[in-house]
XYZ file of C-alpha atoms in Angstrom:
583
model
C -19.620 57.345 -23.132
C -18.304 58.470 -26.561
C -17.011 62.012 -27.095
C -16.373 64.030 -30.265
C -13.310 66.241 -30.137
C -12.392 68.946 -32.435
C -9.043 70.853 -32.488
C -8.492 73.667 -34.903
C -5.395 75.686 -35.351
C -5.439 78.774 -37.840
C -2.550 80.964 -38.972
C -3.626 84.207 -40.737
C -0.954 86.101 -42.748
C -1.008 89.762 -43.813
C -0.636 88.644 -47.459
C -0.351 85.553 -49.562
C 3.053 84.039 -48.584
C 5.060 80.905 -49.290
C 4.369 78.028 -46.883
C 7.106 75.547 -46.291
C 6.649 71.847 -45.519
C 4.911 71.284 -42.242
C 5.117 68.225 -39.969
C 1.925 67.644 -38.037
C 1.786 65.326 -34.991
C -1.872 65.347 -34.098
C -2.911 61.701 -34.710
C -3.474 59.495 -31.783
C -0.396 57.397 -31.091
C -0.589 53.707 -31.763
C -0.255 52.968 -28.067
C -3.304 55.016 -26.990
C -5.335 53.037 -24.453
C -8.399 55.105 -25.187
C -10.143 53.442 -28.253
C -10.277 55.937 -31.139
C -13.328 55.098 -33.366
C -12.952 57.829 -36.014
C -10.269 60.352 -37.048
C -9.932 63.107 -39.695
C -7.273 65.691 -40.537
C -8.445 68.623 -42.662
C -5.954 71.099 -44.030
C -6.441 74.293 -45.841
C -5.356 75.467 -48.418
C -6.782 72.502 -50.022
C -4.256 72.297 -52.841
C -1.511 70.638 -50.769
C 0.165 67.253 -50.732
C 0.262 65.008 -47.621
C 2.294 61.999 -46.721
C 1.745 59.927 -43.609
C 4.851 58.613 -41.923
C 5.947 57.164 -38.645
C 8.871 58.634 -36.788
C 11.706 56.431 -35.267
C 9.626 56.079 -32.114
C 6.442 54.717 -33.871
C 4.379 57.969 -33.755
C 2.158 58.954 -36.578
C 3.103 62.233 -38.395
C 1.712 63.904 -41.504
C 4.052 65.838 -43.753
C 2.166 68.596 -45.762
C 3.634 70.318 -48.716
C 2.025 73.575 -50.031
C 2.879 74.268 -53.786
C 1.137 77.743 -53.872
C 1.083 80.825 -51.770
C -1.784 81.376 -49.358
C -2.965 83.958 -46.741
C -4.130 81.448 -44.312
C -3.162 77.969 -43.006
C -5.808 76.019 -41.244
C -5.356 72.609 -39.529
C -8.366 70.877 -38.080
C -8.442 67.520 -36.250
C -11.616 65.691 -35.663
C -11.966 62.448 -33.675
C -14.505 60.169 -31.850
C -13.166 58.403 -28.733
C -14.781 55.779 -26.503
C -14.267 57.093 -23.075
C -14.707 53.748 -21.323
C -13.044 53.743 -17.884
C -9.483 52.602 -17.836
C -7.916 51.363 -14.656
C -4.407 53.038 -14.623
C -3.082 50.356 -12.263
C -4.184 47.467 -14.492
C -0.699 45.965 -15.093
C 1.822 43.355 -13.740
C 5.361 44.068 -12.856
C 8.233 41.636 -13.379
C 9.264 40.236 -9.935
C 12.698 41.888 -10.032
C 11.134 45.311 -10.696
C 8.322 45.215 -8.113
C 10.422 47.238 -5.656
C 12.616 50.299 -6.304
C 15.544 50.524 -7.023
C 16.059 47.924 -9.679
C 18.223 47.455 -12.783
C 17.108 46.811 -16.369
C 18.546 43.726 -17.886
C 21.440 44.699 -20.350
C 19.408 43.869 -23.494
C 16.406 45.887 -22.313
C 18.682 48.741 -21.183
C 20.263 48.967 -24.660
C 16.725 49.189 -26.235
C 15.805 51.933 -23.695
C 19.089 53.994 -24.134
C 17.450 57.115 -25.736
C 15.055 57.221 -22.735
C 17.788 56.798 -20.071
C 20.164 59.560 -21.247
C 19.963 62.676 -19.064
C 19.417 65.934 -20.883
C 22.342 68.356 -21.454
C 22.884 71.156 -21.126
C 20.683 72.563 -18.423
C 21.030 69.747 -15.911
C 22.585 70.996 -12.634
C 22.538 70.078 -9.070
C 18.902 71.330 -8.407
C 17.409 68.212 -9.965
C 19.316 65.771 -7.766
C 18.810 67.925 -4.649
C 15.145 68.226 -5.350
C 14.757 64.409 -6.082
C 16.485 63.688 -2.727
C 14.305 66.102 -0.892
C 11.003 65.033 -2.511
C 10.528 61.986 -0.247
C 10.079 59.761 -3.270
C 13.350 57.782 -3.213
C 13.231 54.905 -0.612
C 15.846 54.297 1.896
C 15.298 50.447 2.157
C 13.281 49.622 -0.938
C 9.547 50.245 -1.449
C 6.878 49.389 -3.955
C 7.721 50.651 -7.402
C 4.159 51.899 -7.869
C 4.361 53.841 -4.586
C 7.660 55.376 -5.681
C 6.242 56.521 -8.979
C 3.184 58.043 -7.210
C 5.347 59.768 -4.701
C 7.675 61.427 -7.326
C 4.649 62.351 -9.475
C 2.833 63.978 -6.436
C 6.081 65.793 -5.467
C 6.164 67.431 -8.862
C 2.590 68.475 -8.538
C 3.135 69.801 -5.025
C 6.390 71.746 -5.674
C 5.703 73.215 -9.086
C 2.827 75.644 -9.601
C 0.953 75.517 -12.844
C 0.677 78.332 -15.422
C -0.316 78.702 -18.947
C 2.896 79.789 -20.848
C 2.320 80.986 -24.387
C 6.218 81.210 -25.064
C 7.547 78.590 -27.397
C 9.808 75.893 -26.171
C 10.305 74.002 -22.881
C 12.066 75.209 -19.808
C 15.047 73.384 -18.576
C 14.449 71.313 -15.371
C 16.742 73.670 -13.552
C 14.670 76.775 -14.693
C 11.477 75.038 -13.673
C 12.837 74.248 -10.235
C 14.287 77.811 -9.871
C 11.049 79.493 -10.847
C 8.901 76.883 -9.113
C 6.255 77.419 -11.795
C 5.734 76.086 -15.250
C 3.340 74.877 -17.916
C 2.295 71.318 -18.368
C 5.198 70.644 -20.767
C 7.701 72.135 -18.271
C 6.534 69.845 -15.385
C 6.400 66.829 -17.737
C 9.956 67.423 -18.776
C 11.027 67.968 -15.248
C 9.448 64.585 -14.205
C 11.034 62.897 -17.241
C 14.361 64.131 -16.173
C 13.867 63.199 -12.496
C 12.871 59.623 -13.466
C 15.971 59.250 -15.619
C 18.062 60.695 -12.774
C 16.543 57.766 -10.684
C 17.655 55.234 -13.269
C 14.290 54.715 -14.914
C 13.588 55.023 -18.645
C 11.131 57.894 -19.270
C 9.757 59.732 -22.285
C 7.971 62.989 -23.005
C 4.278 62.833 -24.205
C 2.117 65.328 -25.969
C -1.557 64.669 -26.484
C -5.180 65.651 -25.712
C -6.444 65.817 -22.218
C -10.279 65.315 -21.976
C -11.859 66.189 -18.657
C -15.693 65.637 -18.269
C -17.765 67.255 -15.640
C -18.643 64.601 -13.048
C -22.367 63.550 -12.660
C -22.154 64.064 -8.793
C -20.004 66.137 -6.567
C -16.948 64.299 -5.203
C -17.710 63.056 -1.773
C -14.141 63.918 -0.511
C -14.528 67.489 -1.823
C -12.026 67.218 -4.613
C -12.226 69.926 -7.213
C -13.484 68.886 -10.641
C -14.284 70.769 -13.929
C -17.713 72.265 -13.973
C -18.111 71.620 -17.671
C -16.584 69.272 -20.216
C -13.158 70.377 -21.390
C -10.245 69.428 -23.666
C -6.935 70.899 -24.649
C -3.434 70.061 -25.755
C -1.506 68.624 -22.810
C 1.841 67.016 -21.894
C 2.741 64.425 -19.376
C 5.383 61.668 -18.858
C 5.656 57.982 -19.397
C 7.971 55.687 -17.504
C 8.908 52.149 -18.566
C 8.506 49.389 -16.039
C 9.364 45.749 -16.954
C 6.222 43.732 -17.285
C 3.848 46.760 -17.150
C 5.366 48.628 -20.218
C 4.931 52.328 -20.431
C 2.969 53.852 -17.594
C 1.598 57.493 -17.887
C 2.177 59.995 -15.182
C 0.586 63.411 -15.121
C 2.441 65.860 -12.892
C -0.078 68.581 -13.456
C -2.713 66.629 -11.634
C -0.474 64.051 -9.584
C -2.593 61.295 -11.377
C -1.664 58.208 -13.349
C -2.918 58.580 -17.004
C -6.313 57.245 -17.672
C -8.981 57.371 -20.329
C -8.850 61.126 -20.605
C -5.101 61.083 -21.646
C -5.056 60.544 -25.533
C -1.282 60.515 -26.584
C -0.290 62.094 -29.862
C 3.494 61.656 -29.738
C 5.865 60.047 -27.248
C 9.573 60.827 -27.755
C 12.883 61.140 -25.840
C 12.880 64.972 -26.020
C 10.139 67.431 -26.108
C 11.297 68.999 -29.410
C 10.372 65.747 -31.214
C 6.864 65.788 -29.933
C 5.837 69.371 -31.004
C 2.275 69.289 -32.360
C 3.062 71.421 -35.539
C 6.438 72.307 -36.862
C 7.280 74.195 -40.059
C 8.237 77.580 -41.527
C 6.792 80.267 -43.729
C 7.905 83.225 -45.586
C 8.345 86.220 -43.091
C 4.883 87.933 -42.488
C 2.682 89.446 -39.852
C 0.970 86.354 -38.448
C -2.018 85.900 -36.231
C -2.606 82.491 -34.643
C -5.912 81.283 -33.361
C -6.879 77.835 -31.863
C -9.898 76.210 -30.478
C -10.503 72.914 -28.737
C -14.007 71.618 -28.239
C -15.520 68.389 -27.026
C -19.029 67.187 -26.841
C -20.608 63.977 -25.661
C -21.623 61.998 -28.755
C -23.238 59.100 -26.968
C -24.104 58.374 -23.488
C -25.112 55.255 -21.598
C -26.852 55.122 -18.251
C -24.176 54.964 -15.445
C -24.329 54.362 -11.726
C -23.844 58.024 -11.118
C -26.304 59.193 -13.771
C -29.047 56.486 -14.481
C -31.976 57.363 -16.654
C -34.777 59.287 -15.011
C -38.341 57.917 -15.105
C -39.305 60.408 -17.710
C -36.387 59.451 -19.768
C -37.303 55.826 -19.601
C -40.842 56.539 -20.576
C -39.812 58.581 -23.651
C -36.729 56.541 -24.688
C -36.795 54.725 -28.036
C -37.404 50.996 -27.940
C -34.173 49.164 -28.605
C -35.141 45.572 -27.869
C -38.297 44.724 -29.795
C -38.392 42.807 -33.020
C -38.317 45.870 -35.262
C -34.841 46.798 -33.915
C -33.415 43.242 -33.732
C -34.781 40.701 -36.173
C -37.863 42.218 -37.974
C -37.732 44.111 -41.225
C -40.231 46.755 -40.196
C -42.040 48.451 -37.450
C -43.992 51.630 -36.795
C -41.292 53.305 -34.637
C -38.675 52.462 -37.190
C -40.569 54.334 -39.917
C -41.193 57.269 -37.508
C -37.473 57.616 -36.742
C -36.594 57.316 -40.362
C -39.113 60.064 -41.225
C -37.577 62.423 -38.551
C -34.121 61.730 -39.780
C -35.104 62.269 -43.512
C -36.894 65.555 -42.654
C -33.895 66.831 -40.624
C -31.427 65.881 -43.575
C -33.834 67.420 -46.135
C -33.994 70.675 -44.250
C -30.210 70.939 -43.805
C -29.019 69.545 -47.114
C -31.902 69.163 -49.620
C -34.021 72.249 -49.652
C -35.942 72.303 -52.897
C -35.173 68.665 -53.414
C -37.200 65.655 -53.835
C -38.058 63.253 -51.006
C -38.593 59.825 -52.802
C -40.132 57.047 -50.884
C -39.613 53.879 -52.748
C -38.529 50.200 -52.576
C -35.223 49.486 -50.942
C -33.130 46.304 -50.505
C -34.739 42.922 -51.102
C -33.177 40.385 -48.678
C -33.303 36.555 -49.245
C -36.327 35.025 -47.586
C -38.465 38.101 -47.422
C -41.564 38.383 -49.625
C -41.003 42.033 -50.743
C -38.299 44.639 -50.853
C -37.968 46.882 -47.895
C -38.857 50.512 -48.102
C -36.416 53.380 -48.210
C -36.438 57.114 -48.134
C -34.288 58.964 -50.658
C -33.262 62.557 -50.806
C -32.393 64.005 -54.211
C -31.374 67.558 -54.813
C -29.520 69.691 -57.239
C -26.005 70.987 -56.130
C -26.376 73.958 -58.237
C -28.993 75.374 -55.976
C -31.834 75.067 -58.645
C -35.147 73.784 -57.378
C -35.907 70.177 -58.187
C -39.336 69.921 -56.607
C -41.498 72.910 -55.889
C -44.359 71.670 -53.715
C -43.580 69.249 -50.923
C -47.251 69.020 -50.015
C -47.878 66.921 -53.124
C -45.569 64.153 -51.753
C -47.226 61.827 -49.313
C -45.867 59.376 -46.773
C -47.382 56.004 -47.545
C -47.439 55.213 -43.861
C -49.169 58.378 -42.817
C -52.818 57.414 -42.540
C -53.969 61.013 -42.279
C -52.841 61.479 -46.009
C -54.749 58.478 -47.312
C -56.971 59.124 -50.301
C -60.238 57.076 -50.409
C -60.476 57.993 -54.068
C -56.937 56.980 -54.838
C -58.151 54.776 -57.771
C -59.737 57.680 -59.538
C -56.883 60.011 -58.623
C -54.333 57.570 -60.191
C -56.210 57.430 -63.411
C -56.685 61.263 -63.498
C -52.865 61.766 -62.799
C -51.964 59.274 -65.538
C -54.244 60.956 -68.086
C -52.840 64.351 -67.114
C -49.254 63.117 -67.725
C -50.177 61.714 -71.067
C -51.707 65.049 -72.075
C -48.563 66.924 -70.955
C -46.528 64.760 -73.226
C -48.863 65.695 -76.129
C -49.598 62.017 -76.693
C -52.871 60.379 -77.848
C -54.972 59.204 -74.971
C -54.859 55.825 -76.594
C -51.141 55.559 -75.603
C -52.091 55.326 -71.899
C -52.990 51.679 -71.308
C -54.777 50.140 -68.427
C -52.900 47.273 -66.789
C -54.821 44.297 -65.312
C -54.033 41.591 -62.840
C -53.869 38.157 -64.578
C -57.167 36.253 -63.951
C -55.399 33.152 -65.035
C -52.946 33.318 -62.243
C -55.970 33.879 -59.824
C -57.651 30.693 -61.339
C -54.536 28.650 -60.876
C -54.218 29.666 -57.342
C -57.960 28.835 -56.689
C -57.540 25.336 -58.206
C -54.440 24.840 -56.095
C -56.444 25.044 -52.906
C -57.210 21.840 -51.191
C -60.918 22.401 -51.041
C -63.526 23.884 -53.502
C -65.600 22.965 -56.490
C -64.075 21.095 -59.386
C -63.825 22.872 -62.722
C -66.423 22.018 -65.264
C -64.427 22.941 -68.411
C -61.810 21.416 -70.533
C -58.712 23.881 -70.619
C -57.253 22.306 -73.716
C -60.403 22.649 -75.891
C -61.562 25.886 -74.456
C -58.254 27.889 -74.058
C -59.054 30.847 -76.290
C -62.568 31.315 -75.092
C -61.596 30.758 -71.533
C -58.786 33.352 -71.634
C -61.048 35.819 -73.381
C -63.912 35.345 -70.993
C -61.571 35.639 -67.897
C -59.934 38.746 -69.275
C -63.319 40.390 -70.018
C -64.432 39.564 -66.536
C -61.386 41.597 -65.212
C -62.717 45.192 -65.543
C -60.926 47.145 -62.905
C -57.464 48.275 -63.955
C -54.670 47.607 -61.403
C -52.458 50.480 -62.903
C -52.018 52.739 -65.800
C -49.107 52.387 -68.010
C -47.616 54.982 -70.417
C -44.719 53.518 -72.464
C -42.049 56.052 -72.367
C -38.424 56.020 -73.658
C -35.881 58.904 -73.992
C -35.660 59.728 -77.741
C -32.596 58.137 -79.285
C -32.535 60.527 -82.249
C -32.666 63.909 -80.562
C -34.388 65.542 -77.493
C -37.614 64.720 -75.992
C -39.399 61.390 -75.610
C -40.996 58.600 -77.564
C -43.910 56.421 -76.679
C -43.761 52.873 -78.204
C -47.251 51.591 -78.983
C -47.224 48.376 -76.987
C -49.373 45.558 -78.172
C -49.931 42.115 -76.873
C -51.480 38.884 -78.086
C -54.214 39.083 -75.377
C -55.113 42.565 -76.468
C -54.508 44.109 -73.030
C -51.570 44.631 -70.722
C -51.725 41.862 -68.093
C -49.267 42.196 -65.263
C -46.919 39.463 -64.071
C -48.514 37.760 -61.038
C -47.061 38.950 -57.680
C -47.383 41.520 -54.991
C -44.743 43.991 -56.128
C -45.684 47.422 -57.521
C -47.044 47.263 -61.039
C -43.996 49.068 -62.460
C -41.930 45.980 -61.486
C -44.458 43.547 -63.068
C -44.787 44.864 -66.588
C -45.219 41.942 -69.150
C -42.187 42.928 -71.182
C -41.701 39.600 -72.816
C -45.320 39.629 -74.111
C -44.909 42.867 -75.942
C -44.630 43.990 -79.707
C -46.996 41.756 -81.710
C -46.911 42.975 -85.265
C -50.039 45.247 -86.197
C -50.300 45.998 -89.963
C -52.477 48.963 -89.184
C -50.076 50.748 -86.917
C -49.245 54.240 -88.038
C -46.486 55.076 -85.465
C -43.766 55.336 -88.058
C -45.702 58.264 -89.749
C -46.006 59.995 -86.501
C -42.316 59.622 -85.925
C -41.545 61.102 -89.281
C -43.883 64.125 -88.936
C -42.436 64.976 -85.415
C -38.890 65.571 -86.618
C -35.761 65.165 -84.496
C -36.528 68.028 -82.159
C -39.248 67.125 -79.588
C -38.975 69.909 -76.983
C -41.105 73.034 -77.206
C -39.482 76.474 -77.056
C -40.581 76.787 -73.464
C -38.520 73.663 -72.613
C -41.555 71.352 -71.966
C -40.902 67.853 -73.017
C -43.146 66.151 -75.475
C -43.271 62.751 -77.094
C -44.368 60.974 -80.237
C -45.564 57.544 -80.916
C -43.377 55.022 -82.512
C -43.461 51.327 -83.419
C -42.320 49.296 -80.381
C -39.965 47.239 -82.548
C -38.110 50.536 -83.261
C -37.580 51.328 -79.584
C -34.172 50.236 -78.238
C -35.511 49.676 -74.790
C -38.882 48.856 -73.297
C -39.699 51.166 -70.288
C -42.752 52.901 -69.075
C -44.147 55.409 -66.507
C -46.627 53.606 -64.323
C -49.305 55.205 -61.993
C -50.864 52.879 -59.515
C -53.281 53.106 -56.626
C -52.191 51.025 -53.542
C -53.571 51.103 -50.030
C -55.374 54.504 -50.662
C -52.208 56.132 -51.997
C -51.068 57.100 -55.524
C -47.679 55.734 -56.589
C -45.741 56.762 -59.689
C -43.087 54.368 -61.172
C -40.543 56.364 -63.219
C -39.013 54.660 -66.130
C -35.279 54.081 -65.684
C -33.073 56.662 -67.636
C -29.435 56.965 -68.253
C -29.185 60.752 -68.214
C -29.791 62.991 -65.356
C -31.386 65.508 -67.603
C -34.181 63.029 -68.402
C -34.913 62.421 -64.812
C -35.127 66.141 -64.167
C -37.640 66.481 -67.021
C -39.768 63.834 -65.568
C -39.768 65.214 -62.123
C -40.593 68.637 -63.398
C -43.811 67.604 -65.181
């Protein structure tokens, strides 16, 4: 199971004030046993400087500096954690430390010295008396794990839990006197008791994640009724061979997957989540901790129901493993695109087009693009005009006629002569070569070398149904608007490059621009002048000689599988793309 956790702390001031540097210890520590798959730290005001550092104990800390005054300071942490079960007893202990008491070797004891020093002041006889009366210390040696569990349980048993809002940590003597404390108070008491027993221990602050169980505990143990998370504190003790072992005196448990450490230090003051100062002001602090289940797999305590199995997405068929496509894959993509468009791209354009082309695959894959304007202006006004090419209910049996009508309408919108719109045909020569390459069939009765011009002409004339409609179109390089080069070819018609890709990707660009002495495009260019946009902002175009055009691009309208496709010419400026889409 994966969980998404958000922790937000907000300080609101009665006026804009100066905010001093703040040290933030809210990033999972390097020794966290719970895998952290994603992490973010967001700080407001946004005009701050942040430096990530590590303290002497290896904990991550962020130092934020705020150059300007602000009326609010907001610190938000987000993380995704994999809550796979962690066995807290999955460790080995060096043979000399398997039973308590034991002594650390001199070199190890020197390394652990900050975690062995007893705190002062505030340490009185109550700690030693309580440890002796707790039943944890053995009289004749016992398992080290049993000793740790007994001391942890004694802290849980003897100290009542309370939520204490006051800053700081109680001394162990205060906690034992009051017999009540917060998690940080009992954690510090346990750290002190462990050191009193000669064991290296440290104070840990972190997140505690508690998830509601799938089934009630058979032994009747209490458990949270809903998923919960909060800042928490516990202790860690160093046992040779096992390393640092987490002990939570608030629950009498050894630390598991729900304990996510943020800072582990010899003293609680070094593990504070946020430290810093501000100019004096009336301050209100708010905080919120939330957790949600981001991903769940079936478990022995909560398997999928029959209804869930029947409705669950297929995860093993070819479309999700090795195949490039599949009906359910498209449906899932459509649902995702619709949800994203509704949330982020209202008034935008849903563009269904070619995607990546992988080696070994005959055609590029499909993709769904969402394009919208960040300024809030509408880019596309009528979503009903856009069709999903995989939605059979939107198929148009008259798509061929619709494509031609749309192409002619676009040509008229650009105020171009209707002759500028050219039909594009599949290459009959390529079809003939394919037929001749077949292993069986009649042999040709012509001599290609002697009849080449007549053969090509006859084959072209026999190809009467256009495969697409092509409008040469280039952004004007001398002003606003567009120009339309008068494409000409040696064969007298546009013949597409053989293949299965959309016509816009198979334009015969290398066969264009054969000189025509009767071409009057230059005259049209001169009459139009440099400004080609009407007062109402509608784009228009003029005809030019193709040899004058710096690029060879075109708008192509094509009917494929009972749908009309529009291939937009590539443009360098966003404004030109918006003009085309707005036609």
